[in-house]
Tab-separated table of C-alpha atoms and ligand atoms in Angstrom:
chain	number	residue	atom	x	y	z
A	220	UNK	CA	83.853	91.084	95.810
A	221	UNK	CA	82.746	94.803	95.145
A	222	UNK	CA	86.381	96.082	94.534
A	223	UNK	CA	89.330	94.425	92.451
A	224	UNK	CA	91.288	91.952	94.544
A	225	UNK	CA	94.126	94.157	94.380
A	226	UNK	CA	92.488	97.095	96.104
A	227	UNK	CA	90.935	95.024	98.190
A	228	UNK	CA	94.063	93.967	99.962
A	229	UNK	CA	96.075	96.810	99.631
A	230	UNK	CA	93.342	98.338	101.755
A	231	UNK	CA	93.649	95.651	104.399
A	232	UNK	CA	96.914	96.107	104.725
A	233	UNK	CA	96.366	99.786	105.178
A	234	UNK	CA	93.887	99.449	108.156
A	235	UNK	CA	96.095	96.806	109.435
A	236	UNK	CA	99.330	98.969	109.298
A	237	UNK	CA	100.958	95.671	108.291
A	238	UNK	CA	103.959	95.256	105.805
A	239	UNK	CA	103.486	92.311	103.091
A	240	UNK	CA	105.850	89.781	104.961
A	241	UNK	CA	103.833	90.042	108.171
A	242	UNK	CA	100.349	90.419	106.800
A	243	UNK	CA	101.334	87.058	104.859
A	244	UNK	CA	102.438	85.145	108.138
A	245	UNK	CA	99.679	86.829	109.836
A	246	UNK	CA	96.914	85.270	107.165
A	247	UNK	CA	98.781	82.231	106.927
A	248	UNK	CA	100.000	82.491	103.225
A	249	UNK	CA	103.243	82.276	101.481
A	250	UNK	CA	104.783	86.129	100.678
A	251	UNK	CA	105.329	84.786	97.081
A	252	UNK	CA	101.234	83.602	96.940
A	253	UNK	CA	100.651	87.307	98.374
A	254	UNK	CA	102.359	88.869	95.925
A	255	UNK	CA	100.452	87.138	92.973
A	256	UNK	CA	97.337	87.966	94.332
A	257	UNK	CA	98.102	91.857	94.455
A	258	UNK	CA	99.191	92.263	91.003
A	259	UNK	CA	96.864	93.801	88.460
A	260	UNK	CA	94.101	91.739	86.785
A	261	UNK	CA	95.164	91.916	83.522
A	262	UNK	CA	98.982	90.629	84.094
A	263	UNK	CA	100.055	87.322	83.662
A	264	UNK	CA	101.416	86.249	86.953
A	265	UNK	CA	97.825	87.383	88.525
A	266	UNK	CA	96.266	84.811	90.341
A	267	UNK	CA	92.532	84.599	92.161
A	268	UNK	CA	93.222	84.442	96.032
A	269	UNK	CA	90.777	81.264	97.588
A	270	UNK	CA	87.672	82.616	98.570
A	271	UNK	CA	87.787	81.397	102.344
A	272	UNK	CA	91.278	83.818	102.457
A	273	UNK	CA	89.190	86.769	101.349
A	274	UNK	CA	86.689	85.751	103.948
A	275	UNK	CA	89.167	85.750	107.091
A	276	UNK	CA	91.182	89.085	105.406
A	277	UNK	CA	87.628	90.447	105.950
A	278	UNK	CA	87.001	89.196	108.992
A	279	UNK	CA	90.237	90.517	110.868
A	280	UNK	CA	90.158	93.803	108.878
A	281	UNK	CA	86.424	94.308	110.089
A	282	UNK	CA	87.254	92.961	114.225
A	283	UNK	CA	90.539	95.477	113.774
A	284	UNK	CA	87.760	98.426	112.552
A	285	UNK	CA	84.784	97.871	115.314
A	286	UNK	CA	87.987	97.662	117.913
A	287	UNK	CA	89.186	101.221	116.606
A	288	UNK	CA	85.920	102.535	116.490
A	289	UNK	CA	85.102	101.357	119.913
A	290	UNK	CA	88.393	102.621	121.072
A	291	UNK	CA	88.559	105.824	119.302
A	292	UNK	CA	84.598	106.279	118.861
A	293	UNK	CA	85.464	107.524	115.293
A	294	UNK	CA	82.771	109.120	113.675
A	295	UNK	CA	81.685	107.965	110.704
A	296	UNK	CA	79.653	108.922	107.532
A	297	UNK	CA	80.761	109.932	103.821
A	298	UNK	CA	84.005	110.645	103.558
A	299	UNK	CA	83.082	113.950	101.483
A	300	UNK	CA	81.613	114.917	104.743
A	301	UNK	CA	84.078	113.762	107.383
A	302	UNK	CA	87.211	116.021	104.996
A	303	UNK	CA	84.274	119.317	104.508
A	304	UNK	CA	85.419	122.568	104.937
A	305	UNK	CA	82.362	124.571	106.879
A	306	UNK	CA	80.002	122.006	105.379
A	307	UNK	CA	81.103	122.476	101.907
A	308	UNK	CA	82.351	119.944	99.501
A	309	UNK	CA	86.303	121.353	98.961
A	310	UNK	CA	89.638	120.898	99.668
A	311	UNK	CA	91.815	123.150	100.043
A	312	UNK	CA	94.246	122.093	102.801
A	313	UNK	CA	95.506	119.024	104.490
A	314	UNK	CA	95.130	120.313	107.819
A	315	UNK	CA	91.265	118.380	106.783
A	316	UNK	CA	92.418	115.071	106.695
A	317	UNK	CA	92.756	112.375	109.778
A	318	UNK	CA	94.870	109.188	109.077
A	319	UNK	CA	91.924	107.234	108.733
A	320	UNK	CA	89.945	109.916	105.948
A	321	UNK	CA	93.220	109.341	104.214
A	322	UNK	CA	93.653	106.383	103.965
A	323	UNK	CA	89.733	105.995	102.623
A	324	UNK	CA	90.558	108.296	100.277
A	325	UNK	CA	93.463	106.071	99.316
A	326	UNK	CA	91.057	103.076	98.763
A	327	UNK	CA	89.284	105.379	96.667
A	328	UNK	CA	92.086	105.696	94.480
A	329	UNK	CA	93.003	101.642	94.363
A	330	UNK	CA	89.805	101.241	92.750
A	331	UNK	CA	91.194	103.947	90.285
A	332	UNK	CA	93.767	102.321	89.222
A	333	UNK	CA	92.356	100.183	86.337
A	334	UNK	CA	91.223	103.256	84.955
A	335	UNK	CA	94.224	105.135	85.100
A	336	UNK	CA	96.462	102.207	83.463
A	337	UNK	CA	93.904	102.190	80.709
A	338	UNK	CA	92.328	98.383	81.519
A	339	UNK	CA	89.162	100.115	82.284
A	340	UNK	CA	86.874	102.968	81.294
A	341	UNK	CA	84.057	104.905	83.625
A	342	UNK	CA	81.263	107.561	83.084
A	343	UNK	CA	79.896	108.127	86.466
A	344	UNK	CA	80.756	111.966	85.775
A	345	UNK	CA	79.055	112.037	82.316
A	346	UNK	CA	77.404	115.374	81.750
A	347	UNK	CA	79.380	117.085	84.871
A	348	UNK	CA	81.851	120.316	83.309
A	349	UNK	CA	85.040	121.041	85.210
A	350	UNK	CA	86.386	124.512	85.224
A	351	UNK	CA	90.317	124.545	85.281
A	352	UNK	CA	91.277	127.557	86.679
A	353	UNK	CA	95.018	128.372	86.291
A	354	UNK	CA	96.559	131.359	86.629
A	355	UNK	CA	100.084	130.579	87.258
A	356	UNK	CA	102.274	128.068	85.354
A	357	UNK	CA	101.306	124.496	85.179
A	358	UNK	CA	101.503	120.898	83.144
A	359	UNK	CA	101.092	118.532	85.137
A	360	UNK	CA	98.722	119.786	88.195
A	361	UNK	CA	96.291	121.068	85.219
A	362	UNK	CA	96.483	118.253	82.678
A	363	UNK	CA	96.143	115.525	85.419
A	364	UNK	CA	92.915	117.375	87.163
A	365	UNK	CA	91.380	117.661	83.729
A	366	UNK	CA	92.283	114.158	82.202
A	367	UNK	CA	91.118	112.356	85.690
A	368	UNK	CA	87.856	114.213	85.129
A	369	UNK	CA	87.690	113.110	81.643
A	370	UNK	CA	88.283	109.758	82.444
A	371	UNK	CA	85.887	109.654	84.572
A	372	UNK	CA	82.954	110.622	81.991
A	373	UNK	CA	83.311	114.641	82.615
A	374	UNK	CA	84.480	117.524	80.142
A	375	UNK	CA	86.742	120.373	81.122
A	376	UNK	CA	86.741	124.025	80.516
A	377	UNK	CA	90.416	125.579	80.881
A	378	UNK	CA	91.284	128.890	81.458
A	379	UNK	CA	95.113	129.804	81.947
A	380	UNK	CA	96.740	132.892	82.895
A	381	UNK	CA	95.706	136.663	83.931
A	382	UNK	CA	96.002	137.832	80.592
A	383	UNK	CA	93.225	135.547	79.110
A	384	UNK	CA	90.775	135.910	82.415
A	385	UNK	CA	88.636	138.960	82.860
A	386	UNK	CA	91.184	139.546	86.304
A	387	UNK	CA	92.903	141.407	84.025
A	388	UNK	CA	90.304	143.468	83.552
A	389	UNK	CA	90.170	144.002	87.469
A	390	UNK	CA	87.067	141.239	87.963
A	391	UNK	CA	87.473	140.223	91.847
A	392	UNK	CA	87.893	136.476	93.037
A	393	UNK	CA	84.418	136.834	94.317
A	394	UNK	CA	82.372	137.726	90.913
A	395	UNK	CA	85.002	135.443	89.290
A	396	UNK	CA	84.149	132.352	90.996
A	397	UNK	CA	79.849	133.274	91.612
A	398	UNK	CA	80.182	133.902	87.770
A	399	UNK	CA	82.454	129.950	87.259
A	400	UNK	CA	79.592	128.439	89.459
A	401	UNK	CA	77.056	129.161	87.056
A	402	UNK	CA	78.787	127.451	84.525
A	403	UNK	CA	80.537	124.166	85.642
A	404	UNK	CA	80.264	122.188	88.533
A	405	UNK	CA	84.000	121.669	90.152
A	406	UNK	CA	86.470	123.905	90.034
A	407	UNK	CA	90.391	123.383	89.947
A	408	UNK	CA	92.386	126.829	91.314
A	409	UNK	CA	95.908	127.671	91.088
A	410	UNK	CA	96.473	131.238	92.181
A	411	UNK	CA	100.467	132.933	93.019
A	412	UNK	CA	98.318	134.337	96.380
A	413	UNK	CA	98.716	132.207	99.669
A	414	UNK	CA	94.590	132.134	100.671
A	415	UNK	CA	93.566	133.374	97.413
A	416	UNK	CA	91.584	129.474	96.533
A	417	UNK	CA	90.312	129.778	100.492
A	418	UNK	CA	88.801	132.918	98.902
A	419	UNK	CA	87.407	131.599	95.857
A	420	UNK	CA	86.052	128.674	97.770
A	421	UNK	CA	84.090	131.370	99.712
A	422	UNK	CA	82.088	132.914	96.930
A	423	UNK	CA	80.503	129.474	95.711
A	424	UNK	CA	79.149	126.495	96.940
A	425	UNK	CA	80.513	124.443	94.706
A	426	UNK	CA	83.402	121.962	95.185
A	427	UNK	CA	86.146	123.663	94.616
A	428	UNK	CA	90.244	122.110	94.904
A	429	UNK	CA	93.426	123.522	95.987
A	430	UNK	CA	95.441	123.703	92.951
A	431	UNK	CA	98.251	125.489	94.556
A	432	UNK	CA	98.211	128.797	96.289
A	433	UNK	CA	101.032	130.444	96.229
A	434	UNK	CA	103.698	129.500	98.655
A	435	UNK	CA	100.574	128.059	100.624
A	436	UNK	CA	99.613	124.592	99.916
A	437	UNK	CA	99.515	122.203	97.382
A	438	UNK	CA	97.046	119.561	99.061
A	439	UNK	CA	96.484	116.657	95.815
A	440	UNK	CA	100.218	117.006	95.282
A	441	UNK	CA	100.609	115.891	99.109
A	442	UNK	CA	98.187	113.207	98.785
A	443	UNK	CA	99.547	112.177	95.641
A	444	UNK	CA	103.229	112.169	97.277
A	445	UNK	CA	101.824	109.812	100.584
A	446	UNK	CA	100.185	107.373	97.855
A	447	UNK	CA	102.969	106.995	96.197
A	448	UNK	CA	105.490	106.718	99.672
A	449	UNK	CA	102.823	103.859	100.680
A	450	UNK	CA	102.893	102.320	97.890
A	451	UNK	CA	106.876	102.198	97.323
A	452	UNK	CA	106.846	101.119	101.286
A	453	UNK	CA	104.493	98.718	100.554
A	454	UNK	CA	106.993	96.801	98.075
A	455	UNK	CA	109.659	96.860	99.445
A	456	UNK	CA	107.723	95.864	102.926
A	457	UNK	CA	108.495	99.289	104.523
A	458	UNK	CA	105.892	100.884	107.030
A	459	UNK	CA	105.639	105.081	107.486
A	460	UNK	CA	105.339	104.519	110.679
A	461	UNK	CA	109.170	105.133	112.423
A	462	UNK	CA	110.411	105.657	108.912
A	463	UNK	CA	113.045	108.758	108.208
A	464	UNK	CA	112.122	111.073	105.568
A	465	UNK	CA	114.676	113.942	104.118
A	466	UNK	CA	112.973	116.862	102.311
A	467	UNK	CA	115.681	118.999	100.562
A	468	UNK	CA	115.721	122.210	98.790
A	469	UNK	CA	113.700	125.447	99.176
A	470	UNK	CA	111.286	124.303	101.784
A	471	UNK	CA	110.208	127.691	102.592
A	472	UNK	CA	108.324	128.580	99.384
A	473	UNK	CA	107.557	124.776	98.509
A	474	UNK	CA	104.027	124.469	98.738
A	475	UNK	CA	104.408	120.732	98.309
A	476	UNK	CA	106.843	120.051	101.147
A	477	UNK	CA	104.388	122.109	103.019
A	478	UNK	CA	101.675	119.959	102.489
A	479	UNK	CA	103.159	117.050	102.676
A	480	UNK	CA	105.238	117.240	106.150
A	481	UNK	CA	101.882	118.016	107.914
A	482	UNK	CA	100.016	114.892	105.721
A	483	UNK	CA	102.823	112.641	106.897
A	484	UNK	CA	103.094	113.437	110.705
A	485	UNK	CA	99.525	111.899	110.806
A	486	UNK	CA	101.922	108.712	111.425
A	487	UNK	CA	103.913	107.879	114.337
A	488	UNK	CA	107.151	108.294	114.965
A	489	UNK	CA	108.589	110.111	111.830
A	490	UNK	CA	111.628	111.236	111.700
A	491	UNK	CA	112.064	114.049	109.357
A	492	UNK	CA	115.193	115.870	108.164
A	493	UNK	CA	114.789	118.890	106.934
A	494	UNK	CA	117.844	120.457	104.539
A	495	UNK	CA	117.426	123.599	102.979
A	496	UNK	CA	120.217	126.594	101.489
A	497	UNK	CA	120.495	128.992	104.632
A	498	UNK	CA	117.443	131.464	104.238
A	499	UNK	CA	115.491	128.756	102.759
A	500	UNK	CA	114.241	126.832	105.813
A	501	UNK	CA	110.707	125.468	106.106
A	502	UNK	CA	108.332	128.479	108.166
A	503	UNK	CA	108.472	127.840	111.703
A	504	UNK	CA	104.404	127.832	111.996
A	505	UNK	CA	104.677	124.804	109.591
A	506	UNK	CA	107.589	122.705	111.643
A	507	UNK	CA	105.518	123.180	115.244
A	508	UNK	CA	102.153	121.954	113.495
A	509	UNK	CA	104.101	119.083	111.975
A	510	UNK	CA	105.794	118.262	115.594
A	511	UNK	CA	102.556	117.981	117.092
A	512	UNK	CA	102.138	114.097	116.769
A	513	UNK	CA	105.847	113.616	118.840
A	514	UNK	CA	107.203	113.187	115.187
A	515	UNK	CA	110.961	114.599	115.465
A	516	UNK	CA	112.102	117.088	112.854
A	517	UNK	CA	115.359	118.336	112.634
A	518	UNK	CA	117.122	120.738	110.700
A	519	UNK	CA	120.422	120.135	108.838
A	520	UNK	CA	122.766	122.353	106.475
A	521	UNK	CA	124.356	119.392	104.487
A	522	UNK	CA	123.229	116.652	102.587
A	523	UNK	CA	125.654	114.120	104.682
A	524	UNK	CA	123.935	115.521	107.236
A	525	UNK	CA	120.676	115.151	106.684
A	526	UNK	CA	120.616	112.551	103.846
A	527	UNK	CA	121.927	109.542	105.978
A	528	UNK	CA	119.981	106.429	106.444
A	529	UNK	CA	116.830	107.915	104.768
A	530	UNK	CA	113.948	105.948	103.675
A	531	UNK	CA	112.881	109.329	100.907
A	532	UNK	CA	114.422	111.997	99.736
A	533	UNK	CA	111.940	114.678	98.674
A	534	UNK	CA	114.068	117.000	96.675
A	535	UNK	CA	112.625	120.193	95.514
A	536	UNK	CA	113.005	123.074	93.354
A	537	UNK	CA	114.110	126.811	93.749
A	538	UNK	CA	111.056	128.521	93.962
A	539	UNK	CA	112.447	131.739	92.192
A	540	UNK	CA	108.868	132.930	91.104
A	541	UNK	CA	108.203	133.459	94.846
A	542	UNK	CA	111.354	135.458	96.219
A	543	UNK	CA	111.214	138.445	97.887
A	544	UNK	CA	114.895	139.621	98.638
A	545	UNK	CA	117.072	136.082	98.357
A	546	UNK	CA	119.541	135.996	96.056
A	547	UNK	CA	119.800	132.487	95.476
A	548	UNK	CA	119.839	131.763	91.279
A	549	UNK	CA	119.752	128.024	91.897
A	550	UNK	CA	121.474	125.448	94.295
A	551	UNK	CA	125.306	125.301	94.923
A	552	UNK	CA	126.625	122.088	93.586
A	553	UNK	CA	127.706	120.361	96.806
A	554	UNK	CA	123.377	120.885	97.226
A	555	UNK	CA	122.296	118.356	94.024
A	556	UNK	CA	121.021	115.330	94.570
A	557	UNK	CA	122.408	112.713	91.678
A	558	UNK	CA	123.707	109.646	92.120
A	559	UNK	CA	126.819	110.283	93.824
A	560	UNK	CA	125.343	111.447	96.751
A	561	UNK	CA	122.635	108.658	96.546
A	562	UNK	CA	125.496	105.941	96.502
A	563	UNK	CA	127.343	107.676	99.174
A	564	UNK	CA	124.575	108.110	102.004
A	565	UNK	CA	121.711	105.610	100.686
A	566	UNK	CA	120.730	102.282	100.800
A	567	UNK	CA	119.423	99.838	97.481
A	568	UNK	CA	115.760	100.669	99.172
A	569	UNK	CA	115.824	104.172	99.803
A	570	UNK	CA	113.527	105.812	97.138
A	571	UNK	CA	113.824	109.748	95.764
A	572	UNK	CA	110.693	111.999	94.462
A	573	UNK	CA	110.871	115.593	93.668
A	574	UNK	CA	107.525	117.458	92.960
A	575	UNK	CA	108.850	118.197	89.695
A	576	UNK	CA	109.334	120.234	87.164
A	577	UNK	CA	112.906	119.793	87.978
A	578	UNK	CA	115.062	122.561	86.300
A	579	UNK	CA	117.420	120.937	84.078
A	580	UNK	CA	118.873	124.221	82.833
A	581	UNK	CA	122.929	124.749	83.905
A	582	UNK	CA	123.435	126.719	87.388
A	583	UNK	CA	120.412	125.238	88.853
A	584	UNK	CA	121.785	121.855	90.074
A	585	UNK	CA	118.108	120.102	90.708
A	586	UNK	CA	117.758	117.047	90.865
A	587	UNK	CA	120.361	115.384	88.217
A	588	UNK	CA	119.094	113.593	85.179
A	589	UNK	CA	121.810	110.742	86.103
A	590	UNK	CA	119.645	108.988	88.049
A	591	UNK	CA	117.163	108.370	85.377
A	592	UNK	CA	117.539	104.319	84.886
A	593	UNK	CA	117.780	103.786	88.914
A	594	UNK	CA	114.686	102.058	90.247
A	595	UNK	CA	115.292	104.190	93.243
A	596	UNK	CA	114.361	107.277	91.457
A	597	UNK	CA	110.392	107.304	91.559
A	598	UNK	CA	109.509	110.583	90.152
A	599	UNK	CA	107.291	109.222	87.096
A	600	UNK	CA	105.701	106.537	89.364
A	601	UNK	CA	104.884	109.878	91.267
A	602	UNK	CA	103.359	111.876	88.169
A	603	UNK	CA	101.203	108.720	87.426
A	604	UNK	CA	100.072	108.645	90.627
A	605	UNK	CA	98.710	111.692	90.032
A	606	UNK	CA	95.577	110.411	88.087
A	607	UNK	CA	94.286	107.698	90.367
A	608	UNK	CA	94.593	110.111	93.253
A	609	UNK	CA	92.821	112.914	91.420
A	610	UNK	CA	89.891	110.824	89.965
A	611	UNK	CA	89.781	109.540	93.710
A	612	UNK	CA	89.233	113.486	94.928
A	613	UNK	CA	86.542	114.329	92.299
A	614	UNK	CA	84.554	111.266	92.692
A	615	UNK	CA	84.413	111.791	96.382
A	616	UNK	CA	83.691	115.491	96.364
A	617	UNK	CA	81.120	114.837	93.772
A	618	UNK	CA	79.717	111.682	95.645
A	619	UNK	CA	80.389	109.170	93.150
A	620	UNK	CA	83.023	106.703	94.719
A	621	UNK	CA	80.399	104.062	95.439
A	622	UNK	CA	79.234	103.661	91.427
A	623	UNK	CA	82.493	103.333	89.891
A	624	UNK	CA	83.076	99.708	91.080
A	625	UNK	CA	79.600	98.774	88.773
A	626	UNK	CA	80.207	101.398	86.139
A	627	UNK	CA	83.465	99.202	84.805
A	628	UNK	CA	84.128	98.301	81.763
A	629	UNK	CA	86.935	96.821	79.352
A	630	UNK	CA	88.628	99.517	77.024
A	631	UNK	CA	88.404	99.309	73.507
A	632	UNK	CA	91.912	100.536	72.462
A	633	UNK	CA	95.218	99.171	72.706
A	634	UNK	CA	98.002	100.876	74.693
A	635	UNK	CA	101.836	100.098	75.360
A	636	UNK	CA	102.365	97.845	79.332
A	637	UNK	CA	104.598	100.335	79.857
A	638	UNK	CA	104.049	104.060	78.884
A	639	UNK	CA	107.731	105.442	79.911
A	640	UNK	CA	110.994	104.044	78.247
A	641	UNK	CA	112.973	103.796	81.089
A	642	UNK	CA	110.171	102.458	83.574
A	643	UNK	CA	111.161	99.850	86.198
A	644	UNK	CA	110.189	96.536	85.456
A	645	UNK	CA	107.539	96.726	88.581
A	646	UNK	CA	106.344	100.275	87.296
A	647	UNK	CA	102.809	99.811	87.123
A	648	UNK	CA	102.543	96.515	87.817
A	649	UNK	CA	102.256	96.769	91.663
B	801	LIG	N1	104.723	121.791	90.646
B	801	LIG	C1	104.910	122.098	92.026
B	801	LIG	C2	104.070	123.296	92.442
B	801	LIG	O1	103.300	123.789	91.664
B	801	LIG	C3	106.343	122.242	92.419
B	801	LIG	C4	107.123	123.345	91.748
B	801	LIG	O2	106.599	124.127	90.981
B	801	LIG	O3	108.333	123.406	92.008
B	801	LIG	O4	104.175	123.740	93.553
């Protein structure tokens, strides 16, 4: 096999839409047998799956492909190609993405994974230069960019802020980013202007990635987010497909929640709740691209309201950078979602992400810290996410996805199973 065994069937399961109890019965395999054969590697309950099961898992995957394409005629061809913007080699929105360019993408960053748990090591980026351009606040959008191109053989040149840029010196986007091109060969962008990366992404042919534009987008956050909803659902034998989603908070500056409704209503039958502090409601241009799929979306004032029977709760922060005349200073307290609130309107299987950061300072009643040892709360399996998914953007922009699989091999330092204190037992190991 060309990929591990682990992305090899998370994949199939993928293009199968199945969840793991029925793709089990439908193979013919115990769920328990399943399960072994998904887990990393490295881990000791691993086991090899029989080689004539990898042969049928191919087989139905590949008649359940040349149906679709006969059915659908989709057109096929790099991916880096089938997501291009005017025939360039960037992303910069969802709106680029199908299901099925997502979902490759997704495979993409399966085959990631042993890299980003530190099993593995690559350099099919050796020699390339990434130029990090941030000029609003960031951690983990910047450090994650820059440490998936590192581990994938690159180096990264940062540059943070106005102050430190030669903006400040009144440089336009446009001699900025012919001037960047000359010197590195991907660029990262986070600008505070909605269409400002669109405009960078002009000036340079180059591949150049959504960062976060202002109140715009957030597109690898997105992607990111539906990895890490699949791969939640895909444990606890959930499908997106029909599945409710509540997004809460201040969804009309949230880049993420922007990106990530129209990502998700790629699937069928969504239900989305949408609860948000009056004057805070997710733009109406946003909400009538995301109902175009017959997903239903419906707006709510409370948390009981919106909150039960939810499969995710995407809470979000007050985007205070970004306001204009609102007054808000944070959420009201009858508006934070701890674990309370969870207990109250949740099931044991519902599963809550925020973005992050999440403001832990008094008044601003984010997301509560008192949910930190739930396994429901998957906000750090979220952040990890964040490298496979990234690596998985640069090596298909760049055109390296299909030499990582051969460019393998073991690391030479030791690291902890487990890089978070509190991690669920599972984190990581599914
Ligand atoms: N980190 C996310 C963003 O840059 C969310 C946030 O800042 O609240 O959009």
């Amino acid at each position: 096999m060309t990929i591990s065994q682990q992305a090899f069937l998370r994949d199939a399961m993928r293009r199968l839409n199945l969840t793991r109890d029925v793709f089990a019965t439908r193979i013919g395999v115990k769920r328990r047998a399943l399960d072994t054969w998904l887990l990393p590697e490295g881990s000791q309950e691993f086991r090899a799956m029989p080689e004539v099961v990898q042969r049928f898992v191919s087989e139905i995957v590949q008649n359940g492909v040349l149906l679709e394409k006969y059915t659908q005629s989709v057109q096929d061809g790099p991916l880096r190609d089938r997501i291009a913007v005017e025939g360039k080699h960037q992303l910069l929105s969802v709106d680029q993405f199908t299901r099925e360019s997502v979902e490759d993408l997704f495979r993409v960053a399966d085959m990631m994974q042993p890299i980003a748990r530190r099993q593995k090591v690559s350099r099919v980026l050796e020699g390339a230069v990434l130029g990090n351009l941030f000029f609003e606040a960031s951690t983990r959008t910047r450090v994650s960019f820059g440490s998936a191109f590192c581990r994938l053989g690159g180096s990264v040149c940062d540059t943070t802020g106005f102050t430190f840029s030669s903006m400040a010196k009144g440089e336009s986007i446009y001699d900025t980013s012919r001037v960047m091109s000359g010197y590195v060969d991907a660029m990262v962008i986070r600008h505070p202007d909605q269409g400002s990366v669109a405009e960078f992404a002009r000036a340079t042919n180059i591949p150049v990635v959504n960062g976060g534009d202002g109140p715009g987008e957030h597109p690898s956050q997105a992607l990111l987010d539906l990895y890490t909803i699949l791969t939640e659902f895909s444990r606890l034998g959930k499908l997106l497909d029909g599945a409710h989603i509540a997004m809460v908070g201040d969804l009309k500056y949230g880049r993420t929640v922007h990106s990530l409704i129209k990502l998700m209503a790629l699937y069928k039958n969504v239900k989305f709740s949408l609860v948000s502090p009056k004057g805070l409601e997710m733009p109406s241009y946003i909400i009538e691209q995301a109902s175009r799929n017959g997903n239903l979306i419906e707006q709510k004032t409370t948390l009981a309201e919106g909150l039960a029977g939810a499969d995710v709760i995407y809470a979000t922060r007050v985007q205070k950078e970004r306001f204009a005349n609102e007054e808000n200073e944070g959420y009201t307290p009858d508006f934070q979602i701890n674990r309370a609130i969870i207990d109250a309107y949740c099931s044991p299987e519902t599963i809550v992400m925020h973005p992050l950061p999440r403001d832990s300072r008094p008044g601003a009643n984010d997301l509560s810290v008192d949910l930190n040892h739930d396994p429901r709360l998957a906000i750090f399996r979220q952040t990890d996410n964040g490298i496979p998914i990234r690596m998985a953007i640069f090596a298909v922009l760049l055109g390296v996805e299909g030499l990582v699989q051969h460019s393998l091999r073991d690391v030479t330092w030791q690291h902890p199973s487990h890089v978070g204190p509190d991690d669920s037992v599972f984190h990581g190991l599914e």
